[in-house]
PDB file of C-alpha atoms in Angstrom:
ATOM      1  CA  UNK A   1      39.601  -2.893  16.483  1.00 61.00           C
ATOM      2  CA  UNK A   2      35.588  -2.735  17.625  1.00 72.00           C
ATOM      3  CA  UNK A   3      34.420  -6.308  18.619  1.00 96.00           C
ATOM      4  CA  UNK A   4      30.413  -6.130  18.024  1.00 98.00           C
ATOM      5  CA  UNK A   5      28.223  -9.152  18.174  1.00 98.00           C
ATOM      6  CA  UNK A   6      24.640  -8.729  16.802  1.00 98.00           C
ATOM      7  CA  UNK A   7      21.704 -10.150  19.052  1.00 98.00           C
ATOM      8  CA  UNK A   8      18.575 -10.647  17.565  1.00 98.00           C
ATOM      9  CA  UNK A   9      15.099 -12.409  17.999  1.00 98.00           C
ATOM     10  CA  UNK A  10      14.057 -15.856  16.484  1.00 97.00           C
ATOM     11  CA  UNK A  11      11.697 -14.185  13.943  1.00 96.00           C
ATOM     12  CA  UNK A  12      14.061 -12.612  12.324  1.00 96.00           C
ATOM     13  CA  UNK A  13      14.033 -16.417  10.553  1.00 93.00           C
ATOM     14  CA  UNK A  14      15.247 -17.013   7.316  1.00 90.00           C
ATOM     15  CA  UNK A  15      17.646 -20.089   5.660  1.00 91.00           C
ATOM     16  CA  UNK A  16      20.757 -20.437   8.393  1.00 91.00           C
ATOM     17  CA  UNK A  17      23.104 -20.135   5.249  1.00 93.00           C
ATOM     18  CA  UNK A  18      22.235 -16.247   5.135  1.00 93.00           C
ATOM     19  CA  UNK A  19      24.107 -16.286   8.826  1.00 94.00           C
ATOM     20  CA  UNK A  20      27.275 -18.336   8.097  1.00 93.00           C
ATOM     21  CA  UNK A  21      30.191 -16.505   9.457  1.00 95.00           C
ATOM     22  CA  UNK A  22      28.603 -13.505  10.757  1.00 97.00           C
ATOM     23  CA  UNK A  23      28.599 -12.867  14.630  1.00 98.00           C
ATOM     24  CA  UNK A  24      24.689 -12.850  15.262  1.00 98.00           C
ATOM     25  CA  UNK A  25      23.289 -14.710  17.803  1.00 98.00           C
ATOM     26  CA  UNK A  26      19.419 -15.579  17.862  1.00 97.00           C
ATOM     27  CA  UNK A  27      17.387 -15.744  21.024  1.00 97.00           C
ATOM     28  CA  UNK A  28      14.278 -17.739  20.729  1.00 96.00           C
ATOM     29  CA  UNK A  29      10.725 -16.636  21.351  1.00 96.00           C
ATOM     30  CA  UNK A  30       8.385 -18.855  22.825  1.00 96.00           C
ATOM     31  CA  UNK A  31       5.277 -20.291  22.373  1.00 96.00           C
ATOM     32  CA  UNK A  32       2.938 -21.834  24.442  1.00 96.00           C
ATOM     33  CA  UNK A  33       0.619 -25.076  23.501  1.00 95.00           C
ATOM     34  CA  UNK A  34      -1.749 -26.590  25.416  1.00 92.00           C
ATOM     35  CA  UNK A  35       0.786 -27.507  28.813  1.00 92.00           C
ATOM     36  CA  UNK A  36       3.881 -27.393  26.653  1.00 94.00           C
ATOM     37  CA  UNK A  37       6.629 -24.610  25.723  1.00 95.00           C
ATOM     38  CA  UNK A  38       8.254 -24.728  22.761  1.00 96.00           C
ATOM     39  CA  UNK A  39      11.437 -22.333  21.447  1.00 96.00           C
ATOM     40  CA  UNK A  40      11.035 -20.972  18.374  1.00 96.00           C
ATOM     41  CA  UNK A  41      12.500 -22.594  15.852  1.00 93.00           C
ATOM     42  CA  UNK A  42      14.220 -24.775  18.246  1.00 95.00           C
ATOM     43  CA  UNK A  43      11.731 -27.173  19.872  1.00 97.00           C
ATOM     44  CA  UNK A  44       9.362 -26.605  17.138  1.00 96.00           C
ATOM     45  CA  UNK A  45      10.158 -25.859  13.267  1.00 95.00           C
ATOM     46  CA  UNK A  46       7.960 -23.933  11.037  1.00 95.00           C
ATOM     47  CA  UNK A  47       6.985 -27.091   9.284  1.00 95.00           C
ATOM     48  CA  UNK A  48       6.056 -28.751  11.960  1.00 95.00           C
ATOM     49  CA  UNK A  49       4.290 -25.771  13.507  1.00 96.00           C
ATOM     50  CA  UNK A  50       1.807 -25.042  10.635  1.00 94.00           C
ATOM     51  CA  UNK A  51       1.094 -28.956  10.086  1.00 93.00           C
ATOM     52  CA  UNK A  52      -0.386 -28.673  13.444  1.00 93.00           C
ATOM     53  CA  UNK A  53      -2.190 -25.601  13.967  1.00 90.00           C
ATOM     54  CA  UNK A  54      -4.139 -27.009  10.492  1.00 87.00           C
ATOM     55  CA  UNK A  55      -5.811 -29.843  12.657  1.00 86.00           C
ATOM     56  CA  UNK A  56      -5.538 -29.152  16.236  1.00 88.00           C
ATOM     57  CA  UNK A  57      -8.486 -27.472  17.756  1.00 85.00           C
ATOM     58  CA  UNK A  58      -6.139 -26.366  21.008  1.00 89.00           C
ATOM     59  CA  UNK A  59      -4.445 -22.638  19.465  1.00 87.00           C
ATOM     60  CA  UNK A  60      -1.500 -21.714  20.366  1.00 93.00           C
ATOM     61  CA  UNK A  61       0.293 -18.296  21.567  1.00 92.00           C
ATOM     62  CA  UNK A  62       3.251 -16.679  22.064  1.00 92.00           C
ATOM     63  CA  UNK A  63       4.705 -16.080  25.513  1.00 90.00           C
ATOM     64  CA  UNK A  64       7.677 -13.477  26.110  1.00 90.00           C
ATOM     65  CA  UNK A  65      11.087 -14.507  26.254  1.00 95.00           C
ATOM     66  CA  UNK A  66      12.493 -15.118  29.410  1.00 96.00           C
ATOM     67  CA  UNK A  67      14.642 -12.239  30.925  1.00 97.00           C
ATOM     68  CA  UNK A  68      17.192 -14.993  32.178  1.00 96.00           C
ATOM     69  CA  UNK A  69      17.415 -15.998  28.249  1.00 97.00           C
ATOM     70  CA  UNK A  70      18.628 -12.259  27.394  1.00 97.00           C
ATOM     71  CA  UNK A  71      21.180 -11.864  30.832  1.00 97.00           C
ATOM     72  CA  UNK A  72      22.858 -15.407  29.929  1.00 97.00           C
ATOM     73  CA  UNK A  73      23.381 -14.308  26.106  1.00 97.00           C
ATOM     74  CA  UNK A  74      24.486 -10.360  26.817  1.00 97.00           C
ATOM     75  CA  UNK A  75      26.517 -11.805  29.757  1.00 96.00           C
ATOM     76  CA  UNK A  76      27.941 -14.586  27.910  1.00 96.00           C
ATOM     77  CA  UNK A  77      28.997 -12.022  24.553  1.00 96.00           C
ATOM     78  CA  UNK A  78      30.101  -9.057  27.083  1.00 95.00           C
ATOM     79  CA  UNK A  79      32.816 -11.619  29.277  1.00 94.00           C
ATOM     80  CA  UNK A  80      34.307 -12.515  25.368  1.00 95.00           C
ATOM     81  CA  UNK A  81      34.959  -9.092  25.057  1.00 95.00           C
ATOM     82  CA  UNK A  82      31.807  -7.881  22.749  1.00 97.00           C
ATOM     83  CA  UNK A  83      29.828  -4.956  22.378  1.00 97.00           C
ATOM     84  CA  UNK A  84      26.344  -5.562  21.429  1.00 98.00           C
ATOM     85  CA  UNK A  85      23.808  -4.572  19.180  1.00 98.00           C
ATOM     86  CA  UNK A  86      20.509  -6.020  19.539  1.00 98.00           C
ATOM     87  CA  UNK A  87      17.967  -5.642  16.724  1.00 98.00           C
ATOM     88  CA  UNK A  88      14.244  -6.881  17.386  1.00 98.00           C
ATOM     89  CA  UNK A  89      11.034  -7.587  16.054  1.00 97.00           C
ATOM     90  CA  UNK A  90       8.761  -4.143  16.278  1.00 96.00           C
ATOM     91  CA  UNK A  91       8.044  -3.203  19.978  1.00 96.00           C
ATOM     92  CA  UNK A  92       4.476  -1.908  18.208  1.00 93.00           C
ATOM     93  CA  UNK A  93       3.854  -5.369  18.241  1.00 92.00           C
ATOM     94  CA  UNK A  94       5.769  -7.098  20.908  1.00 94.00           C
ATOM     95  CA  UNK A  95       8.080  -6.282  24.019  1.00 95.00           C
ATOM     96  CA  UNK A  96      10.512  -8.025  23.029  1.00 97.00           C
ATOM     97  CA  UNK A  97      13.050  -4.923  23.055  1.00 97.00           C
ATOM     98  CA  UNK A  98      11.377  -3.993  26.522  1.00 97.00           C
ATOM     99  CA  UNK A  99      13.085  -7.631  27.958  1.00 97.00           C
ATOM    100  CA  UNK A 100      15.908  -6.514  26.464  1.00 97.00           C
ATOM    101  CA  UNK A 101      16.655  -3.517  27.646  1.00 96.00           C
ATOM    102  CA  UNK A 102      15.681  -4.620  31.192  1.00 96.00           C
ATOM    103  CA  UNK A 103      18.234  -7.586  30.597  1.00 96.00           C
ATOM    104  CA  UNK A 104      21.248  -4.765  30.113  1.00 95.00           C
ATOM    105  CA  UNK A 105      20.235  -2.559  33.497  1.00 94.00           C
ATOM    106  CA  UNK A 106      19.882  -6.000  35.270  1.00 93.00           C
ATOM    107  CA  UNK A 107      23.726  -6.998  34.413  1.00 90.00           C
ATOM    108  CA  UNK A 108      24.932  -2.901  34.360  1.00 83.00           C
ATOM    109  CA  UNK A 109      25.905  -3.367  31.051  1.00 75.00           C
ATOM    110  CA  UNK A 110      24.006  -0.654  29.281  1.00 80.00           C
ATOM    111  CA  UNK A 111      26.453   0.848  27.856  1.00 88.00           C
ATOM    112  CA  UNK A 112      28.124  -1.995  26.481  1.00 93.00           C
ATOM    113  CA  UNK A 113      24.914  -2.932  24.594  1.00 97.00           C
ATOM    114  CA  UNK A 114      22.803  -0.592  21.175  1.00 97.00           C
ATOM    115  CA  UNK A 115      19.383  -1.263  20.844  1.00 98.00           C
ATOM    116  CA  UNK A 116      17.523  -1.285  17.436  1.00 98.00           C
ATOM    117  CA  UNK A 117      13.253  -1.152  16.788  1.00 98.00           C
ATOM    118  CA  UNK A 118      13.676  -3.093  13.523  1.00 98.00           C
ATOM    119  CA  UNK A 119       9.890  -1.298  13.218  1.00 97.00           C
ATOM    120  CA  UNK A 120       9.268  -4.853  11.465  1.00 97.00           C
ATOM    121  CA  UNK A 121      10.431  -8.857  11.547  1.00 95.00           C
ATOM    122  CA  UNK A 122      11.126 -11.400   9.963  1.00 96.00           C
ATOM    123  CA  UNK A 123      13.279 -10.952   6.436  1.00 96.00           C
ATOM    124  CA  UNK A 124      12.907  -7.126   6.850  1.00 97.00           C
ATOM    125  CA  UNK A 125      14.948  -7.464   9.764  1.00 98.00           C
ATOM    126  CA  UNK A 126      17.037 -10.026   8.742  1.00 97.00           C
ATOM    127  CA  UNK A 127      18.234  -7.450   6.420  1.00 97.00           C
ATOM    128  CA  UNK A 128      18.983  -4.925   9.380  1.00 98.00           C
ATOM    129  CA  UNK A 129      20.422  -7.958  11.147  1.00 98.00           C
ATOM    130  CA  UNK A 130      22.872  -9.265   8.650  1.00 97.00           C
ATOM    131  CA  UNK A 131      23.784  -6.033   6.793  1.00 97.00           C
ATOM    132  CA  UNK A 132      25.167  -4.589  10.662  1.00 98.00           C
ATOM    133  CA  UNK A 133      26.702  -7.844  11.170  1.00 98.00           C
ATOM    134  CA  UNK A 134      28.443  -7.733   7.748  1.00 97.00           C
ATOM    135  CA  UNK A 135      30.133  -4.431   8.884  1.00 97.00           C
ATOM    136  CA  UNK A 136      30.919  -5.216  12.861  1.00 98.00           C
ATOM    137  CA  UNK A 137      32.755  -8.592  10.790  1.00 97.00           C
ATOM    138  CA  UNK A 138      34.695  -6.052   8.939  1.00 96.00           C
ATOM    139  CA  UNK A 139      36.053  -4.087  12.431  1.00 96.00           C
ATOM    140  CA  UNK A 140      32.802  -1.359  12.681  1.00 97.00           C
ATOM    141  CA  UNK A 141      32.214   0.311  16.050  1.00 97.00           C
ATOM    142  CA  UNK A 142      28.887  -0.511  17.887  1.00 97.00           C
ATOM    143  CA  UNK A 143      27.799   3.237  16.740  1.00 97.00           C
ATOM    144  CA  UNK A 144      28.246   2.686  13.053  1.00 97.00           C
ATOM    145  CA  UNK A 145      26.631  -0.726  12.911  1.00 98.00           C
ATOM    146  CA  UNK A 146      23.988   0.631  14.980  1.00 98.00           C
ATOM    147  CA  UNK A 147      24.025   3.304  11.809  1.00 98.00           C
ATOM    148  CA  UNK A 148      24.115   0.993   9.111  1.00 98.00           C
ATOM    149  CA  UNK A 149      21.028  -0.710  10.409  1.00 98.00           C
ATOM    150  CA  UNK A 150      19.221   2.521  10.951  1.00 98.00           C
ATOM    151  CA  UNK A 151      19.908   2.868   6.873  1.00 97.00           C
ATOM    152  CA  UNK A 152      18.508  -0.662   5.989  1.00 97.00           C
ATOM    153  CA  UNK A 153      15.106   0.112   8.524  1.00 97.00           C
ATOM    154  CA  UNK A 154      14.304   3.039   6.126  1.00 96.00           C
ATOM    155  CA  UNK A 155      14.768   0.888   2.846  1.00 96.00           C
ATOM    156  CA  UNK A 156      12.495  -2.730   3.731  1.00 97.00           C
ATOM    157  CA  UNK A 157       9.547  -3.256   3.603  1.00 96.00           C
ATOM    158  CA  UNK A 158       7.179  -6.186   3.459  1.00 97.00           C
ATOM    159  CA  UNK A 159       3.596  -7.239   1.738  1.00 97.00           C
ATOM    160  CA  UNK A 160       1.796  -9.724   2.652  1.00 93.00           C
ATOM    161  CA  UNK A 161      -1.451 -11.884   2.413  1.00 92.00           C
ATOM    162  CA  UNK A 162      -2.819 -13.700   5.459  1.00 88.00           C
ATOM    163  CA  UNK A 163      -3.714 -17.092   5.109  1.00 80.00           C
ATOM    164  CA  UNK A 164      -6.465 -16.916   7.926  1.00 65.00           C
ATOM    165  CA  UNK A 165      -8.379 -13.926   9.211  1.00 56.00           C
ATOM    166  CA  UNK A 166      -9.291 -15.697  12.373  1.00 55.00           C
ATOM    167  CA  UNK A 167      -5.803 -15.955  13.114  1.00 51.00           C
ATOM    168  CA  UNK A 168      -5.336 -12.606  12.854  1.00 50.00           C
ATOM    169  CA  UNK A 169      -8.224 -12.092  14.956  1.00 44.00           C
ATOM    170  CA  UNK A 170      -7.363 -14.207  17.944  1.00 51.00           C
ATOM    171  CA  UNK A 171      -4.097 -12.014  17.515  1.00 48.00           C
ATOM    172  CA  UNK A 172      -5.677  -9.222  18.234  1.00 48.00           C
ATOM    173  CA  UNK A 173      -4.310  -7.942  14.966  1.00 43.00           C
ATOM    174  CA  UNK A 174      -7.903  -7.543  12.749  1.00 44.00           C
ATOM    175  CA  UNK A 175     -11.458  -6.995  14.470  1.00 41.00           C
ATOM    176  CA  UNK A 176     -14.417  -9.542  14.912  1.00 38.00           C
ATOM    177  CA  UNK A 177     -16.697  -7.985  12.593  1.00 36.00           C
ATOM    178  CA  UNK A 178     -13.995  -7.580   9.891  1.00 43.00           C
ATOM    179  CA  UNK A 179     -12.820 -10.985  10.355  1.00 40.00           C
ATOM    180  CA  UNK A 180     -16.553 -12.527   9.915  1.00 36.00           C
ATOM    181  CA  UNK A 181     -17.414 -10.497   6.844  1.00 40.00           C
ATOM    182  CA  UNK A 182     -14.050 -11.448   5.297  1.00 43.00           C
ATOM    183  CA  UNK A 183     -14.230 -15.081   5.803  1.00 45.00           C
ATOM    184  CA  UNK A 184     -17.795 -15.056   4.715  1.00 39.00           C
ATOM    185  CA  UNK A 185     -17.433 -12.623   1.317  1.00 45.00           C
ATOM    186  CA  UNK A 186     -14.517 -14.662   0.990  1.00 61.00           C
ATOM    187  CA  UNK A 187     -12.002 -11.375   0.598  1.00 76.00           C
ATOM    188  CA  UNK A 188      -8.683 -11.565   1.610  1.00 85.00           C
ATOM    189  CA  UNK A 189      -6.551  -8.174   2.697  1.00 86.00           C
ATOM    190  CA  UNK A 190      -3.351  -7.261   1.310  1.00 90.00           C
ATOM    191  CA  UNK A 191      -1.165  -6.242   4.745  1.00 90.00           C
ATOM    192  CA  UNK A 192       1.719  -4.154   5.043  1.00 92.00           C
ATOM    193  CA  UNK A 193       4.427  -3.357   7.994  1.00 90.00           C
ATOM    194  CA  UNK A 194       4.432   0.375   8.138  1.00 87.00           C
ATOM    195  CA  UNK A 195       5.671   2.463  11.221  1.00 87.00           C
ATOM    196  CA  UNK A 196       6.248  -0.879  13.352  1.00 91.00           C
ATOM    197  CA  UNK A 197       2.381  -1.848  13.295  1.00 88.00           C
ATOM    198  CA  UNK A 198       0.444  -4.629  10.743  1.00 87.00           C
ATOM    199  CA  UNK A 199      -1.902  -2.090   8.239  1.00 87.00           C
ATOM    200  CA  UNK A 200      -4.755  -3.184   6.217  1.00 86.00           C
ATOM    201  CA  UNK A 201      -4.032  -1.573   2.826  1.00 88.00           C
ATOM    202  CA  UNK A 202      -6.770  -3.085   0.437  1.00 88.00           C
ATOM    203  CA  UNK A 203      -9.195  -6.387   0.095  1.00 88.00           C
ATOM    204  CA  UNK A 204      -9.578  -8.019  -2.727  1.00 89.00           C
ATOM    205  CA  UNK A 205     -11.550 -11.386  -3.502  1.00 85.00           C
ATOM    206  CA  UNK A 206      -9.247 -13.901  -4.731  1.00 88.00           C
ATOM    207  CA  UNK A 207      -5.310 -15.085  -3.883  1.00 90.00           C
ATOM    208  CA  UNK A 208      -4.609 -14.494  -7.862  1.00 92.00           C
ATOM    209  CA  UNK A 209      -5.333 -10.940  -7.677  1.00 94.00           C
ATOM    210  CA  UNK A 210      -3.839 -10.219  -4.091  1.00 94.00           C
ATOM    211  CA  UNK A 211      -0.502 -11.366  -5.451  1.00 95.00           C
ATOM    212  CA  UNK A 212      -1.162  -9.689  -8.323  1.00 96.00           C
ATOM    213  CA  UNK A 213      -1.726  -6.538  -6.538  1.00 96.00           C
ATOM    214  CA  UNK A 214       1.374  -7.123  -3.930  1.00 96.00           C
ATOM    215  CA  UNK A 215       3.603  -7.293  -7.029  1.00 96.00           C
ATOM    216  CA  UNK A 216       2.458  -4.154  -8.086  1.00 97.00           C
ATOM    217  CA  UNK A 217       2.931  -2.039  -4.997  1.00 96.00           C
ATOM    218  CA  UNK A 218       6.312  -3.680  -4.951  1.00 96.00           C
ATOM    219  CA  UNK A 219       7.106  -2.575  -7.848  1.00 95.00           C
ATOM    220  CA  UNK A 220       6.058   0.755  -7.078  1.00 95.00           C
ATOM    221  CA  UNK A 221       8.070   0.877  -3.712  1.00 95.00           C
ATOM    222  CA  UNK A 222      11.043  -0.157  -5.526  1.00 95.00           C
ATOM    223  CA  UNK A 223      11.015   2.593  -8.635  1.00 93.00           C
ATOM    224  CA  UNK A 224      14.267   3.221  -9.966  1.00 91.00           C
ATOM    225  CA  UNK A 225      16.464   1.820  -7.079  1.00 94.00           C
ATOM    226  CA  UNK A 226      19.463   0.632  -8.479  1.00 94.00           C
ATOM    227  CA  UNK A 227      19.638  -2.486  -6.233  1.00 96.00           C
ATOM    228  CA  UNK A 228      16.837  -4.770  -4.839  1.00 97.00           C
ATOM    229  CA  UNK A 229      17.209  -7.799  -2.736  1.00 97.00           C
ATOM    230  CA  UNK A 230      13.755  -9.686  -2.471  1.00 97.00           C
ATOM    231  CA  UNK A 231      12.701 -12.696  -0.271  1.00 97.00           C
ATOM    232  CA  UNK A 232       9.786 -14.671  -0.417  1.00 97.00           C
ATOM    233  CA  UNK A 233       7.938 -15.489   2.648  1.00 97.00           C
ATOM    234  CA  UNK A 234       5.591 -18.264   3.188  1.00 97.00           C
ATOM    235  CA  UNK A 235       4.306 -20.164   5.900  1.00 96.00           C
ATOM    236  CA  UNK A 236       3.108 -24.098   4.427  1.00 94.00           C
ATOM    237  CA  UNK A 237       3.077 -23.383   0.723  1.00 95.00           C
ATOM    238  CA  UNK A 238       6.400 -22.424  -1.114  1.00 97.00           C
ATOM    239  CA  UNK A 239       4.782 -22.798  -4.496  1.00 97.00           C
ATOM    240  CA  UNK A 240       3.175 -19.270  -3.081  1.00 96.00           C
ATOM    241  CA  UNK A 241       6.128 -17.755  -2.386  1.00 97.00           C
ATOM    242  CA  UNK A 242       7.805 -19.192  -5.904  1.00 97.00           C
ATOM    243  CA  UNK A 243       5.173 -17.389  -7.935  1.00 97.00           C
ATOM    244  CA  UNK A 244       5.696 -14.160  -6.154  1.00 96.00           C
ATOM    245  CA  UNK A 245       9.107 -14.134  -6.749  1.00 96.00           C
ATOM    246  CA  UNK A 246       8.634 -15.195 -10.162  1.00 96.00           C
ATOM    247  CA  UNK A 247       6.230 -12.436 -10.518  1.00 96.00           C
ATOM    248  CA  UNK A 248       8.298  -9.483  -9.298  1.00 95.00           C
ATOM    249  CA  UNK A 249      11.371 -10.774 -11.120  1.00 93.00           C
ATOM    250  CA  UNK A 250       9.382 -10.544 -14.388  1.00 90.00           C
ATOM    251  CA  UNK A 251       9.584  -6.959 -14.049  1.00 92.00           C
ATOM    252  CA  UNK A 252      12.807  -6.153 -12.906  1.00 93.00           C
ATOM    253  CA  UNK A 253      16.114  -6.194 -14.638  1.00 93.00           C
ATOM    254  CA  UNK A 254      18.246  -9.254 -13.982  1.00 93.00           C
ATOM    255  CA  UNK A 255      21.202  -6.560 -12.674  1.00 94.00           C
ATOM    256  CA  UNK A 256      19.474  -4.468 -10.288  1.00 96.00           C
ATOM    257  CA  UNK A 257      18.824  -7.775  -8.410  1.00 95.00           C
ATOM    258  CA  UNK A 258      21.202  -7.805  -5.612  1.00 95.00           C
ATOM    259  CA  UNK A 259      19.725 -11.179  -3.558  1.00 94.00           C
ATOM    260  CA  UNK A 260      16.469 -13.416  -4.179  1.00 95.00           C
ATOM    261  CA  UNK A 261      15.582 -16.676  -2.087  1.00 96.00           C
ATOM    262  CA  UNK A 262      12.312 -17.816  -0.365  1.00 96.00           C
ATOM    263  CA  UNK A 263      12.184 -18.884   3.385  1.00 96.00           C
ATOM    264  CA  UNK A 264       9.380 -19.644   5.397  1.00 96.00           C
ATOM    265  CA  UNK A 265       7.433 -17.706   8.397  1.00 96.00           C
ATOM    266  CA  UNK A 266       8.658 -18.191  12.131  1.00 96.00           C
ATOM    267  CA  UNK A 267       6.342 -20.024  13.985  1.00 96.00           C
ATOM    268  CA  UNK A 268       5.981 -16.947  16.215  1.00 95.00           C
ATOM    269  CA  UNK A 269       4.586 -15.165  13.485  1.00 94.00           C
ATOM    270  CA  UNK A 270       2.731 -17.751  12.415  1.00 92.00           C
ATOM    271  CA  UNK A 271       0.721 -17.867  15.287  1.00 91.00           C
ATOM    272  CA  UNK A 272      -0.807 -14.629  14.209  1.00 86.00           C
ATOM    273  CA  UNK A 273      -1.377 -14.570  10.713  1.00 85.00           C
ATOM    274  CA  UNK A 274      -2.073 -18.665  10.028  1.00 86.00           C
ATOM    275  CA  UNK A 275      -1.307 -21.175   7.656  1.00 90.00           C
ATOM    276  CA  UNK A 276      -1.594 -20.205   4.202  1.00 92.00           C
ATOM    277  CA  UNK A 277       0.220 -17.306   4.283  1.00 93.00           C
ATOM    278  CA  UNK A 278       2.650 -15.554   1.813  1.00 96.00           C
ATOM    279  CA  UNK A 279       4.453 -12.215   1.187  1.00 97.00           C
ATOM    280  CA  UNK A 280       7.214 -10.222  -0.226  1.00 97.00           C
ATOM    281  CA  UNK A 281       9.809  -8.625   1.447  1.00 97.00           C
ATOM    282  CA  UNK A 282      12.108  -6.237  -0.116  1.00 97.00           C
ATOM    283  CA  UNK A 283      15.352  -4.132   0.341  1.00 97.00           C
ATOM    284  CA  UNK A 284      16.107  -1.220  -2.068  1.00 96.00           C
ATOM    285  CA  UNK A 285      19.554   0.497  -2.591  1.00 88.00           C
ATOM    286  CA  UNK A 286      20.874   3.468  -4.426  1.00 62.00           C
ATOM    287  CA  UNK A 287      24.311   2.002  -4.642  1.00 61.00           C
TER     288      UNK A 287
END
């Protein structure tokens, strides 16, 4: 029987209860602040994080993950007898995957490990994450998880509002002019994750209508899939998230819902999209 651990990235993060019993292992990014490091999620939790970067006027950023992090991990998995596949945040938007894949030549283990573009991050790749690891638990070969998360990465997809356009900015991820003008007209843009990159879809002028409006394009997305699992994303504010969810669930069958919870943004994300945020991430099935 196929022994295959699944290796992904700290922003995959959602509640640690979603993990329990799976064989995923989570390898922290890190960010840097003022003279100090901090592991995702480790050093630093998102609470913490976005109760800072409210009232400090030093900004943070994210620094790549050490290669030595990824060779003590794959090494680690490969001498207990695994096979691995490791699923990452979007290389559109971060070489992550690139440290990866350097990791595996370094210890000549390539062809021990699968690689995955999750084209996306955090609960959209959770999904890929924990759906592969639910089948290498159940004795699937390191080509069919690698399959089964292929499936998942063409049935997510996330929506979501930015709590600060100068975050976004300073990301590199909106430009100046559009940033200025949005802050000043006081419009906020509706975002989407489409083809591993953060798109722009529409602007509208108040938070009421952009969650509004993100409830209806999920709705849209979703049509008549049989099965939906939904998450809530939020950085500081659950209540945000809460009313999404409520939102969507309004208009969609109690049955077809195959998982719903909230969790909050990793601070790694957070860095680039600010305090304030929320979103909707969802997974469709025909099954």
């Amino acid at each position: 029987m196929s022994k295959v651990a699944v290796v992904t990235d700290s922003t995959v993060h959602i509640p640690p209860k979603h993990f329990e019993g799976l064989p995923i292992s989570i390898i922290p990014l890190h960010i840097t602040w003022g003279d100090h490091s901090y592991r995702d999620g480790i050093d630093i939790t998102p609470e913490d994080f976005f109760a800072r970067l409210k009232n400090d006027k030093e900004l943070p950023h994210t620094s790549q993950i050490p290669l030595h992090d990824f060779i003590n991990l794959y090494k680690s998995l490969v001498e207990q007898g695994y096979e691995i596949l490791s699923i990452h945040i979007s290389a559109r938007v971060s070489n992550t995957l690139d440290i990866a894949r350097t990791a595996a030549r370094e210890l000549i283990a390539t062809e021990k490990i699968a690689f995955l573009d999750s084209r996306t991050g955090s609960a959209a790749m959770a999904f890929q994450v924990i759906e592969a690891a639910k089948a290498a638990a159940a004795g699937a070969s390191l080509s069919d998880c690698l399959r089964v998360a292929e499936k998942i990465r063409e049935n997510v997809h996330t929506y979501f509002i930015p709590g600060a356009l100068d975050s976004l900015y300073r990301g590199g991820r909106i430009g100046g002019a559009a940033a200025f003008l949005g802050s000043v007209l006081h419009i906020l843009p509706i975002l989407e994750t489409k083809e591993g990159i953060i798109a722009a879809i529409e602007r509208v002028r108040t938070m009421r209508r952009a969650m509004q409006r993100i409830v209806e394009l999920c709705e849209q997305r979703i049509g008549s899939a049989s099965k939906v699992a939904l998450v809530g994303l939020y950085a500081d504010i659950p209540e945000l998230a809460d009313q999404l969810i409520g939102m969507l669930r309004g208009k969609i069958s109690s049955e077809r819902i195959s998982q719903i919870f909230t969790s909050t943004i990793s601070p790694a994300l957070g860095v680039h999209i600010g305090p304030g945020s929320v979103g909707l991430a969802t997974m469709i099935s025909a099954d």
